[in-house]
């Protein structure tokens, strides 16, 4: 039991960039701030990109611009929160969310195909886009809450 507890504390320390050996490189976890909900909006747009491109042929330009803004914001404004982002990206739960969203997308199209229908209208693609964006934002926000609890930082506030 102690081995599990020790390994868990080591993983928490590694997740935020600390020194597992317990050296002088300790990280003050109280300074880790949650990612704001608006930042997950960028990821939601990426989740909705496929359908947005079917609704509007010029959407790729806007999506490319938003991806560039996402990178710039991630490197500048969110620079102090990189440790949290790294902790979330290293987490298998975050990867499962990405794979799950892709599987849900493909599964929905397979089910529609099996039923003999396809999403071909702009309204149908907009519904899918909103659903995928909403699911992406919600799941990533929940993942952040779980990460904060695992690190012993309490529950982040919705900002």
CSV table of N, CA and C in Angstrom, one decimal:
chain,number,residue,atom,x,y,z
A,1,UNK,N,0.8,-1.2,0.0
A,1,UNK,CA,0.0,0.0,0.0
A,1,UNK,C,0.9,1.3,0.0
A,2,UNK,N,1.9,1.3,0.8
A,2,UNK,CA,2.8,2.4,0.8
A,2,UNK,C,3.5,2.6,-0.5
A,3,UNK,N,3.8,1.5,-1.2
A,3,UNK,CA,4.4,1.7,-2.5
A,3,UNK,C,3.5,2.4,-3.5
A,4,UNK,N,2.2,2.1,-3.4
A,4,UNK,CA,1.2,2.8,-4.3
A,4,UNK,C,1.2,4.2,-3.9
A,5,UNK,N,1.1,4.5,-2.6
A,5,UNK,CA,1.0,5.9,-2.2
A,5,UNK,C,2.3,6.7,-2.6
A,6,UNK,N,3.4,6.1,-2.4
A,6,UNK,CA,4.7,6.8,-2.8
A,6,UNK,C,4.7,7.0,-4.3
A,7,UNK,N,4.4,6.0,-5.1
A,7,UNK,CA,4.4,6.2,-6.5
A,7,UNK,C,3.4,7.3,-6.9
A,8,UNK,N,2.2,7.4,-6.3
A,8,UNK,CA,1.3,8.4,-6.6
A,8,UNK,C,1.8,9.8,-6.3
A,9,UNK,N,2.5,10.0,-5.2
A,9,UNK,CA,3.1,11.3,-4.9
A,9,UNK,C,4.2,11.6,-5.9
A,10,UNK,N,5.0,10.6,-6.3
A,10,UNK,CA,6.0,10.8,-7.3
A,10,UNK,C,5.5,11.2,-8.6
A,11,UNK,N,4.4,10.6,-9.0
A,11,UNK,CA,3.7,11.0,-10.3
A,11,UNK,C,3.2,12.4,-10.2
A,12,UNK,N,2.6,12.8,-9.1
A,12,UNK,CA,2.1,14.1,-9.0
A,12,UNK,C,3.2,15.1,-9.1
A,13,UNK,N,4.4,14.8,-8.5
A,13,UNK,CA,5.5,15.7,-8.5
A,13,UNK,C,6.0,15.8,-9.9
A,14,UNK,N,6.1,14.6,-10.6
A,14,UNK,CA,6.6,14.6,-12.0
A,14,UNK,C,5.7,15.4,-12.9
A,15,UNK,N,4.4,15.2,-12.7
A,15,UNK,CA,3.4,15.8,-13.5
A,15,UNK,C,3.5,17.3,-13.6
A,16,UNK,N,4.0,18.0,-12.6
A,16,UNK,CA,4.1,19.4,-12.6
A,16,UNK,C,5.6,19.8,-12.7
A,17,UNK,N,6.5,18.9,-13.1
A,17,UNK,CA,7.8,19.2,-13.4
A,17,UNK,C,8.8,19.2,-12.2
A,18,UNK,N,8.4,18.6,-11.1
A,18,UNK,CA,9.2,18.6,-9.9
A,18,UNK,C,10.3,17.5,-9.9
A,19,UNK,N,11.1,17.4,-8.9
A,19,UNK,CA,12.1,16.5,-8.8
A,19,UNK,C,11.6,15.3,-8.0
A,20,UNK,N,11.6,14.1,-8.6
A,20,UNK,CA,11.1,12.9,-7.9
A,20,UNK,C,12.0,12.5,-6.7
A,21,UNK,N,13.2,12.7,-6.8
A,21,UNK,CA,14.2,12.3,-5.8
A,21,UNK,C,14.0,13.1,-4.5
A,22,UNK,N,13.2,14.2,-4.6
A,22,UNK,CA,13.0,15.0,-3.4
A,22,UNK,C,14.1,16.0,-3.2
A,23,UNK,N,14.8,16.4,-4.2
A,23,UNK,CA,15.8,17.4,-4.1
A,23,UNK,C,15.3,18.8,-3.9
A,24,UNK,N,16.1,19.7,-4.2
A,24,UNK,CA,15.8,21.1,-4.0
A,24,UNK,C,14.9,21.7,-5.1
A,25,UNK,N,14.6,20.9,-6.1
A,25,UNK,CA,13.8,21.4,-7.2
A,25,UNK,C,12.3,21.4,-7.0
A,26,UNK,N,11.9,21.3,-5.8
A,26,UNK,CA,10.4,21.1,-5.5
A,26,UNK,C,9.6,22.2,-6.1
A,27,UNK,N,8.4,21.9,-6.5
A,27,UNK,CA,7.5,22.9,-7.1
A,27,UNK,C,6.4,23.2,-6.2
A,28,UNK,N,6.1,24.5,-6.0
A,28,UNK,CA,5.0,24.9,-5.2
A,28,UNK,C,3.7,24.8,-6.0
A,29,UNK,N,3.0,23.7,-5.6
A,29,UNK,CA,1.8,23.4,-6.4
A,29,UNK,C,0.7,24.5,-6.2
A,30,UNK,N,0.8,25.2,-5.2
A,30,UNK,CA,-0.3,26.3,-5.0
A,30,UNK,C,-0.2,27.4,-6.0
A,31,UNK,N,0.9,27.4,-6.8
A,31,UNK,CA,1.0,28.5,-7.8
A,31,UNK,C,0.5,28.0,-9.1
A,32,UNK,N,0.1,26.7,-9.3
A,32,UNK,CA,-0.4,26.2,-10.5
A,32,UNK,C,-1.9,26.7,-10.6
A,33,UNK,N,-2.1,27.5,-11.7
A,33,UNK,CA,-3.5,28.0,-11.9
A,33,UNK,C,-4.2,27.2,-13.0
A,34,UNK,N,-5.5,27.1,-12.9
A,34,UNK,CA,-6.3,26.4,-13.9
A,34,UNK,C,-6.3,27.1,-15.2
A,35,UNK,N,-6.5,26.4,-16.3
A,35,UNK,CA,-6.7,26.9,-17.6
A,35,UNK,C,-8.1,27.5,-17.7
A,36,UNK,N,-8.2,28.7,-18.2
A,36,UNK,CA,-9.6,29.3,-18.3
A,36,UNK,C,-10.4,28.5,-19.3
A,37,UNK,N,-11.7,28.6,-19.1
A,37,UNK,CA,-12.7,27.8,-20.0
A,37,UNK,C,-12.6,28.4,-21.4
A,38,UNK,N,-12.3,29.6,-21.6
A,38,UNK,CA,-12.2,30.2,-22.9
A,38,UNK,C,-11.1,29.5,-23.7
A,39,UNK,N,-10.0,29.1,-23.0
A,39,UNK,CA,-8.9,28.5,-23.7
A,39,UNK,C,-9.3,27.2,-24.3
A,40,UNK,N,-10.2,26.5,-23.7
A,40,UNK,CA,-10.7,25.2,-24.2
A,40,UNK,C,-11.6,25.4,-25.4
A,41,UNK,N,-12.1,26.7,-25.6
A,41,UNK,CA,-12.8,27.0,-26.8
A,41,UNK,C,-12.0,26.8,-28.1
A,42,UNK,N,-10.7,27.1,-28.0
A,42,UNK,CA,-9.8,26.8,-29.2
A,42,UNK,C,-9.9,25.3,-29.5
A,43,UNK,N,-9.8,24.5,-28.5
A,43,UNK,CA,-9.8,23.0,-28.8
A,43,UNK,C,-11.2,22.6,-29.3
A,44,UNK,N,-12.3,23.3,-28.8
A,44,UNK,CA,-13.6,23.0,-29.3
A,44,UNK,C,-13.8,23.3,-30.7
A,45,UNK,N,-13.2,24.4,-31.2
A,45,UNK,CA,-13.2,24.7,-32.6
A,45,UNK,C,-12.5,23.6,-33.4
A,46,UNK,N,-11.4,23.2,-32.9
A,46,UNK,CA,-10.7,22.1,-33.6
A,46,UNK,C,-11.5,20.8,-33.7
A,47,UNK,N,-12.3,20.6,-32.6
A,47,UNK,CA,-13.2,19.4,-32.6
A,47,UNK,C,-14.3,19.5,-33.6
A,48,UNK,N,-14.7,20.8,-33.9
A,48,UNK,CA,-15.8,21.0,-34.8
A,48,UNK,C,-15.3,21.3,-36.2
A,49,UNK,N,-14.0,21.3,-36.4
A,49,UNK,CA,-13.4,21.7,-37.7
A,49,UNK,C,-13.9,20.9,-38.9
A,50,UNK,N,-14.1,19.6,-38.8
A,50,UNK,CA,-14.5,18.8,-39.9
A,50,UNK,C,-15.9,19.3,-40.4
A,51,UNK,N,-16.8,19.5,-39.5
A,51,UNK,CA,-18.1,19.9,-39.9
A,51,UNK,C,-18.2,21.4,-40.4
A,52,UNK,N,-17.4,22.2,-39.8
A,52,UNK,CA,-17.3,23.6,-40.2
A,52,UNK,C,-16.8,23.7,-41.6
A,53,UNK,N,-15.9,22.8,-42.0
A,53,UNK,CA,-15.4,22.9,-43.3
A,53,UNK,C,-16.4,22.4,-44.3
A,54,UNK,N,-17.4,21.5,-43.9
A,54,UNK,CA,-18.4,21.1,-44.8
A,54,UNK,C,-19.5,22.2,-44.9
A,55,UNK,N,-19.7,23.0,-43.9
A,55,UNK,CA,-20.7,24.1,-44.0
A,55,UNK,C,-20.2,25.2,-44.8
A,56,UNK,N,-18.9,25.6,-44.6
A,56,UNK,CA,-18.3,26.8,-45.3
A,56,UNK,C,-17.0,26.4,-45.9
A,57,UNK,N,-16.8,26.4,-47.2
A,57,UNK,CA,-15.6,26.0,-47.8
A,57,UNK,C,-14.4,26.8,-47.5
A,58,UNK,N,-14.6,28.1,-47.1
A,58,UNK,CA,-13.4,29.0,-46.7
A,58,UNK,C,-13.1,28.9,-45.2
A,59,UNK,N,-13.6,27.9,-44.5
A,59,UNK,CA,-13.4,27.8,-43.1
A,59,UNK,C,-12.0,27.4,-42.8
A,60,UNK,N,-11.3,26.8,-43.7
A,60,UNK,CA,-9.9,26.4,-43.4
A,60,UNK,C,-9.0,27.6,-43.1
A,61,UNK,N,-9.3,28.8,-43.7
A,61,UNK,CA,-8.5,30.0,-43.5
A,61,UNK,C,-8.7,30.4,-42.0
A,62,UNK,N,-10.0,30.4,-41.6
A,62,UNK,CA,-10.3,30.8,-40.2
A,62,UNK,C,-9.7,29.8,-39.2
A,63,UNK,N,-9.8,28.5,-39.5
A,63,UNK,CA,-9.3,27.5,-38.7
A,63,UNK,C,-7.8,27.6,-38.5
A,64,UNK,N,-7.1,27.9,-39.7
A,64,UNK,CA,-5.7,28.0,-39.6
A,64,UNK,C,-5.3,29.2,-38.8
A,65,UNK,N,-6.0,30.3,-38.9
A,65,UNK,CA,-5.8,31.5,-38.1
A,65,UNK,C,-6.0,31.2,-36.6
A,66,UNK,N,-7.1,30.5,-36.3
A,66,UNK,CA,-7.3,30.2,-34.9
A,66,UNK,C,-6.3,29.2,-34.3
A,67,UNK,N,-5.8,28.3,-35.2
A,67,UNK,CA,-4.7,27.4,-34.7
A,67,UNK,C,-3.4,28.3,-34.4
A,68,UNK,N,-3.2,29.3,-35.2
A,68,UNK,CA,-2.0,30.1,-35.0
A,68,UNK,C,-2.2,30.9,-33.7
A,69,UNK,N,-3.4,31.5,-33.5
A,69,UNK,CA,-3.7,32.2,-32.3
A,69,UNK,C,-3.5,31.3,-31.1
A,70,UNK,N,-4.0,30.1,-31.2
A,70,UNK,CA,-3.9,29.1,-30.1
A,70,UNK,C,-2.4,28.9,-29.7
A,71,UNK,N,-1.6,28.7,-30.7
A,71,UNK,CA,-0.1,28.5,-30.5
A,71,UNK,C,0.4,29.8,-29.8
A,72,UNK,N,0.1,31.0,-30.3
A,72,UNK,CA,0.7,32.2,-29.7
A,72,UNK,C,0.2,32.4,-28.3
A,73,UNK,N,-1.1,32.2,-28.1
A,73,UNK,CA,-1.6,32.3,-26.7
A,73,UNK,C,-1.0,31.3,-25.8
A,74,UNK,N,-0.9,30.1,-26.3
A,74,UNK,CA,-0.3,29.0,-25.5
A,74,UNK,C,1.2,29.3,-25.1
A,75,UNK,N,1.9,30.0,-26.0
A,75,UNK,CA,3.3,30.3,-25.7
A,75,UNK,C,3.5,31.6,-24.9
A,76,UNK,N,2.5,32.5,-24.9
A,76,UNK,CA,2.7,33.8,-24.2
A,76,UNK,C,1.8,33.9,-23.0
A,77,UNK,N,0.5,34.1,-23.2
A,77,UNK,CA,-0.4,34.3,-22.1
A,77,UNK,C,-0.5,33.2,-21.2
A,78,UNK,N,-0.5,32.0,-21.7
A,78,UNK,CA,-0.6,30.8,-20.9
A,78,UNK,C,0.7,30.2,-20.5
A,79,UNK,N,1.8,30.9,-20.7
A,79,UNK,CA,3.1,30.5,-20.4
A,79,UNK,C,3.3,30.0,-19.0
A,80,UNK,N,2.7,30.6,-18.0
A,80,UNK,CA,2.8,30.2,-16.6
A,80,UNK,C,2.0,29.0,-16.3
A,81,UNK,N,1.2,28.5,-17.2
A,81,UNK,CA,0.4,27.4,-17.0
A,81,UNK,C,0.8,26.2,-17.8
A,82,UNK,N,2.0,26.3,-18.3
A,82,UNK,CA,2.6,25.2,-19.2
A,82,UNK,C,2.7,23.9,-18.4
A,83,UNK,N,3.0,24.0,-17.1
A,83,UNK,CA,3.2,22.7,-16.3
A,83,UNK,C,1.9,22.0,-16.2
A,84,UNK,N,0.8,22.7,-16.1
A,84,UNK,CA,-0.5,22.1,-16.0
A,84,UNK,C,-0.9,21.4,-17.4
A,85,UNK,N,-0.6,22.2,-18.5
A,85,UNK,CA,-0.9,21.6,-19.8
A,85,UNK,C,0.0,20.4,-20.0
A,86,UNK,N,1.2,20.4,-19.6
A,86,UNK,CA,2.1,19.2,-19.8
A,86,UNK,C,1.5,18.0,-19.0
A,87,UNK,N,1.1,18.3,-17.8
A,87,UNK,CA,0.5,17.3,-16.9
A,87,UNK,C,-0.7,16.7,-17.5
A,88,UNK,N,-1.5,17.5,-18.1
A,88,UNK,CA,-2.8,17.0,-18.8
A,88,UNK,C,-2.4,16.2,-20.0
A,89,UNK,N,-1.4,16.7,-20.8
A,89,UNK,CA,-1.1,16.0,-22.1
A,89,UNK,C,-0.4,14.7,-21.8
A,90,UNK,N,0.3,14.6,-20.7
A,90,UNK,CA,1.0,13.3,-20.4
A,90,UNK,C,0.0,12.3,-19.8
A,91,UNK,N,-1.2,12.8,-19.4
A,91,UNK,CA,-2.2,11.9,-18.8
A,91,UNK,C,-2.9,11.1,-19.8
A,92,UNK,N,-3.0,9.8,-19.5
A,92,UNK,CA,-3.7,8.9,-20.5
A,92,UNK,C,-5.1,9.2,-20.6
A,93,UNK,N,-5.7,9.8,-19.6
A,93,UNK,CA,-7.1,10.2,-19.6
A,93,UNK,C,-7.4,11.2,-20.7
A,94,UNK,N,-6.5,12.2,-20.9
A,94,UNK,CA,-6.6,13.2,-22.0
A,94,UNK,C,-6.5,12.6,-23.3
A,95,UNK,N,-5.6,11.6,-23.5
A,95,UNK,CA,-5.5,10.9,-24.8
A,95,UNK,C,-6.8,10.1,-25.0
A,96,UNK,N,-7.3,9.5,-24.0
A,96,UNK,CA,-8.6,8.7,-24.1
A,96,UNK,C,-9.7,9.7,-24.5
A,97,UNK,N,-9.7,10.9,-24.1
A,97,UNK,CA,-10.7,11.9,-24.5
A,97,UNK,C,-10.6,12.1,-26.0
A,98,UNK,N,-9.4,12.3,-26.5
A,98,UNK,CA,-9.2,12.6,-27.9
A,98,UNK,C,-9.7,11.4,-28.7
A,99,UNK,N,-9.2,10.2,-28.3
A,99,UNK,CA,-9.6,9.0,-29.1
A,99,UNK,C,-11.1,8.8,-29.0
A,100,UNK,N,-11.7,9.0,-27.8
A,100,UNK,CA,-13.1,8.9,-27.6
A,100,UNK,C,-13.9,9.8,-28.5
A,101,UNK,N,-13.5,11.1,-28.6
A,101,UNK,CA,-14.2,12.0,-29.5
A,101,UNK,C,-14.1,11.6,-30.9
A,102,UNK,N,-13.0,11.1,-31.4
A,102,UNK,CA,-12.9,10.6,-32.7
A,102,UNK,C,-13.8,9.4,-33.0
A,103,UNK,N,-13.7,8.5,-32.0
A,103,UNK,CA,-14.6,7.3,-32.1
A,103,UNK,C,-16.1,7.7,-32.1
A,104,UNK,N,-16.5,8.6,-31.3
A,104,UNK,CA,-17.9,9.1,-31.3
A,104,UNK,C,-18.3,9.7,-32.6
A,105,UNK,N,-17.4,10.4,-33.2
A,105,UNK,CA,-17.6,11.0,-34.5
A,105,UNK,C,-17.8,9.9,-35.6
A,106,UNK,N,-16.9,9.0,-35.6
A,106,UNK,CA,-16.9,7.9,-36.6
A,106,UNK,C,-18.1,7.0,-36.3
A,107,UNK,N,-18.4,6.8,-35.1
A,107,UNK,CA,-19.5,5.9,-34.7
A,107,UNK,C,-20.8,6.5,-35.1
A,108,UNK,N,-21.0,7.8,-34.9
A,108,UNK,CA,-22.2,8.5,-35.3
A,108,UNK,C,-22.4,8.4,-36.8
A,109,UNK,N,-21.4,8.6,-37.6
A,109,UNK,CA,-21.5,8.4,-39.0
A,109,UNK,C,-21.8,7.0,-39.4
A,110,UNK,N,-21.2,6.0,-38.8
A,110,UNK,CA,-21.5,4.6,-39.1
A,110,UNK,C,-22.9,4.3,-38.8
A,111,UNK,N,-23.4,4.8,-37.6
A,111,UNK,CA,-24.8,4.5,-37.3
A,111,UNK,C,-25.8,5.1,-38.2
A,112,UNK,N,-25.5,6.4,-38.6
A,112,UNK,CA,-26.3,7.0,-39.6
A,112,UNK,C,-26.3,6.3,-41.0
A,113,UNK,N,-25.1,5.9,-41.3
A,113,UNK,CA,-24.9,5.1,-42.6
A,113,UNK,C,-25.7,3.8,-42.5
A,114,UNK,N,-25.6,3.1,-41.4
A,114,UNK,CA,-26.4,1.9,-41.2
A,114,UNK,C,-27.9,2.1,-41.3
A,115,UNK,N,-28.3,3.3,-40.8
A,115,UNK,CA,-29.7,3.6,-40.9
A,115,UNK,C,-30.2,4.1,-42.2
A,116,UNK,N,-29.2,4.2,-43.1
A,116,UNK,CA,-29.5,4.7,-44.5
A,116,UNK,C,-29.6,6.2,-44.7
A,117,UNK,N,-29.1,6.9,-43.7
A,117,UNK,CA,-29.1,8.4,-43.9
A,117,UNK,C,-27.6,8.9,-43.7
A,118,UNK,N,-27.4,10.1,-44.2
A,118,UNK,CA,-26.1,10.7,-44.1
A,118,UNK,C,-26.3,12.2,-43.7
A,119,UNK,N,-25.4,12.8,-43.1
A,119,UNK,CA,-25.4,14.2,-42.8
A,119,UNK,C,-24.9,14.9,-44.0
A,120,UNK,N,-25.8,15.6,-44.8
A,120,UNK,CA,-25.3,16.3,-46.0
A,120,UNK,C,-25.7,17.7,-46.0
A,121,UNK,N,-26.6,18.1,-45.1
A,121,UNK,CA,-27.1,19.5,-45.1
A,121,UNK,C,-26.2,20.3,-44.2
A,122,UNK,N,-26.2,21.6,-44.4
A,122,UNK,CA,-25.5,22.6,-43.6
A,122,UNK,C,-26.0,22.5,-42.2
A,123,UNK,N,-27.3,22.4,-42.0
A,123,UNK,CA,-27.8,22.4,-40.6
A,123,UNK,C,-27.4,21.2,-39.9
A,124,UNK,N,-27.3,20.0,-40.6
A,124,UNK,CA,-26.8,18.8,-39.9
A,124,UNK,C,-25.4,18.9,-39.5
A,125,UNK,N,-24.6,19.5,-40.4
A,125,UNK,CA,-23.2,19.7,-40.0
A,125,UNK,C,-23.0,20.7,-38.9
A,126,UNK,N,-23.8,21.7,-38.9
A,126,UNK,CA,-23.8,22.7,-37.8
A,126,UNK,C,-24.1,22.0,-36.4
A,127,UNK,N,-25.1,21.1,-36.5
A,127,UNK,CA,-25.5,20.4,-35.2
A,127,UNK,C,-24.3,19.5,-34.8
A,128,UNK,N,-23.7,18.8,-35.7
A,128,UNK,CA,-22.5,18.0,-35.4
A,128,UNK,C,-21.4,18.9,-34.8
A,129,UNK,N,-21.2,20.1,-35.5
A,129,UNK,CA,-20.1,21.0,-35.0
A,129,UNK,C,-20.3,21.4,-33.6
A,130,UNK,N,-21.6,21.8,-33.3
A,130,UNK,CA,-21.9,22.3,-32.0
A,130,UNK,C,-21.7,21.2,-30.9
A,131,UNK,N,-22.2,20.0,-31.3
A,131,UNK,CA,-22.1,18.8,-30.4
A,131,UNK,C,-20.6,18.5,-30.1
A,132,UNK,N,-19.8,18.4,-31.2
A,132,UNK,CA,-18.4,18.1,-31.0
A,132,UNK,C,-17.7,19.2,-30.2
A,133,UNK,N,-17.9,20.4,-30.5
A,133,UNK,CA,-17.3,21.5,-29.8
A,133,UNK,C,-17.7,21.5,-28.3
A,134,UNK,N,-18.9,21.3,-28.1
A,134,UNK,CA,-19.4,21.2,-26.7
A,134,UNK,C,-18.8,20.0,-25.9
A,135,UNK,N,-18.8,18.9,-26.6
A,135,UNK,CA,-18.2,17.7,-25.9
A,135,UNK,C,-16.7,17.9,-25.6
A,136,UNK,N,-16.0,18.5,-26.6
A,136,UNK,CA,-14.6,18.7,-26.4
A,136,UNK,C,-14.3,19.6,-25.3
A,137,UNK,N,-15.0,20.8,-25.2
A,137,UNK,CA,-14.8,21.7,-24.1
A,137,UNK,C,-15.1,21.1,-22.8
A,138,UNK,N,-16.3,20.5,-22.7
A,138,UNK,CA,-16.7,19.9,-21.5
A,138,UNK,C,-15.8,18.8,-21.0
A,139,UNK,N,-15.4,17.9,-21.8
A,139,UNK,CA,-14.5,16.8,-21.4
A,139,UNK,C,-13.1,17.3,-21.0
A,140,UNK,N,-12.6,18.3,-21.7
A,140,UNK,CA,-11.3,18.8,-21.3
A,140,UNK,C,-11.4,19.6,-20.0
A,141,UNK,N,-12.5,20.3,-19.8
A,141,UNK,CA,-12.6,21.0,-18.5
A,141,UNK,C,-12.7,20.0,-17.4
A,142,UNK,N,-13.5,18.9,-17.6
A,142,UNK,CA,-13.6,17.9,-16.5
A,142,UNK,C,-12.3,17.2,-16.3
A,143,UNK,N,-11.5,17.0,-17.3
A,143,UNK,CA,-10.1,16.4,-17.2
A,143,UNK,C,-9.3,17.4,-16.4
A,144,UNK,N,-9.4,18.6,-16.6
A,144,UNK,CA,-8.6,19.6,-15.8
A,144,UNK,C,-9.0,19.5,-14.3
A,145,UNK,N,-10.3,19.4,-14.0
A,145,UNK,CA,-10.8,19.3,-12.6
A,145,UNK,C,-10.2,18.0,-12.0
A,146,UNK,N,-10.2,16.9,-12.7
A,146,UNK,CA,-9.7,15.7,-12.2
A,146,UNK,C,-8.2,15.8,-11.9
A,147,UNK,N,-7.5,16.4,-12.9
A,147,UNK,CA,-6.0,16.7,-12.7
A,147,UNK,C,-5.7,17.5,-11.4
A,148,UNK,N,-6.5,18.5,-11.2
A,148,UNK,CA,-6.3,19.4,-10.0
A,148,UNK,C,-6.6,18.6,-8.8
A,149,UNK,N,-7.6,17.8,-8.8
A,149,UNK,CA,-7.9,16.9,-7.6
A,149,UNK,C,-6.8,15.9,-7.4
A,150,UNK,N,-6.3,15.3,-8.4
A,150,UNK,CA,-5.2,14.4,-8.3
A,150,UNK,C,-3.9,15.0,-7.8
A,151,UNK,N,-3.7,16.3,-8.1
A,151,UNK,CA,-2.5,17.0,-7.6
A,151,UNK,C,-2.7,17.6,-6.2
A,152,UNK,N,-3.9,17.4,-5.7
A,152,UNK,CA,-4.2,17.9,-4.4
A,152,UNK,C,-4.4,19.4,-4.3
A,153,UNK,N,-4.9,20.0,-5.4
A,153,UNK,CA,-5.0,21.5,-5.5
A,153,UNK,C,-6.5,21.9,-5.3
A,154,UNK,N,-7.4,21.0,-5.0
A,154,UNK,CA,-8.8,21.4,-4.9
A,154,UNK,C,-9.4,21.5,-6.2
A,155,UNK,N,-10.6,22.1,-6.3
A,155,UNK,CA,-11.3,22.2,-7.5
A,155,UNK,C,-11.2,23.5,-8.1
A,156,UNK,N,-10.7,23.6,-9.4
A,156,UNK,CA,-10.6,24.9,-10.1
A,156,UNK,C,-11.9,25.6,-10.3
A,157,UNK,N,-11.9,26.9,-10.2
A,157,UNK,CA,-13.2,27.6,-10.4
A,157,UNK,C,-13.4,27.8,-11.9
A,158,UNK,N,-14.6,27.9,-12.3
A,158,UNK,CA,-15.0,28.2,-13.7
A,158,UNK,C,-14.7,29.6,-14.0
A,159,UNK,N,-13.8,29.9,-14.9
A,159,UNK,CA,-13.4,31.3,-15.2
A,159,UNK,C,-13.8,31.6,-16.6
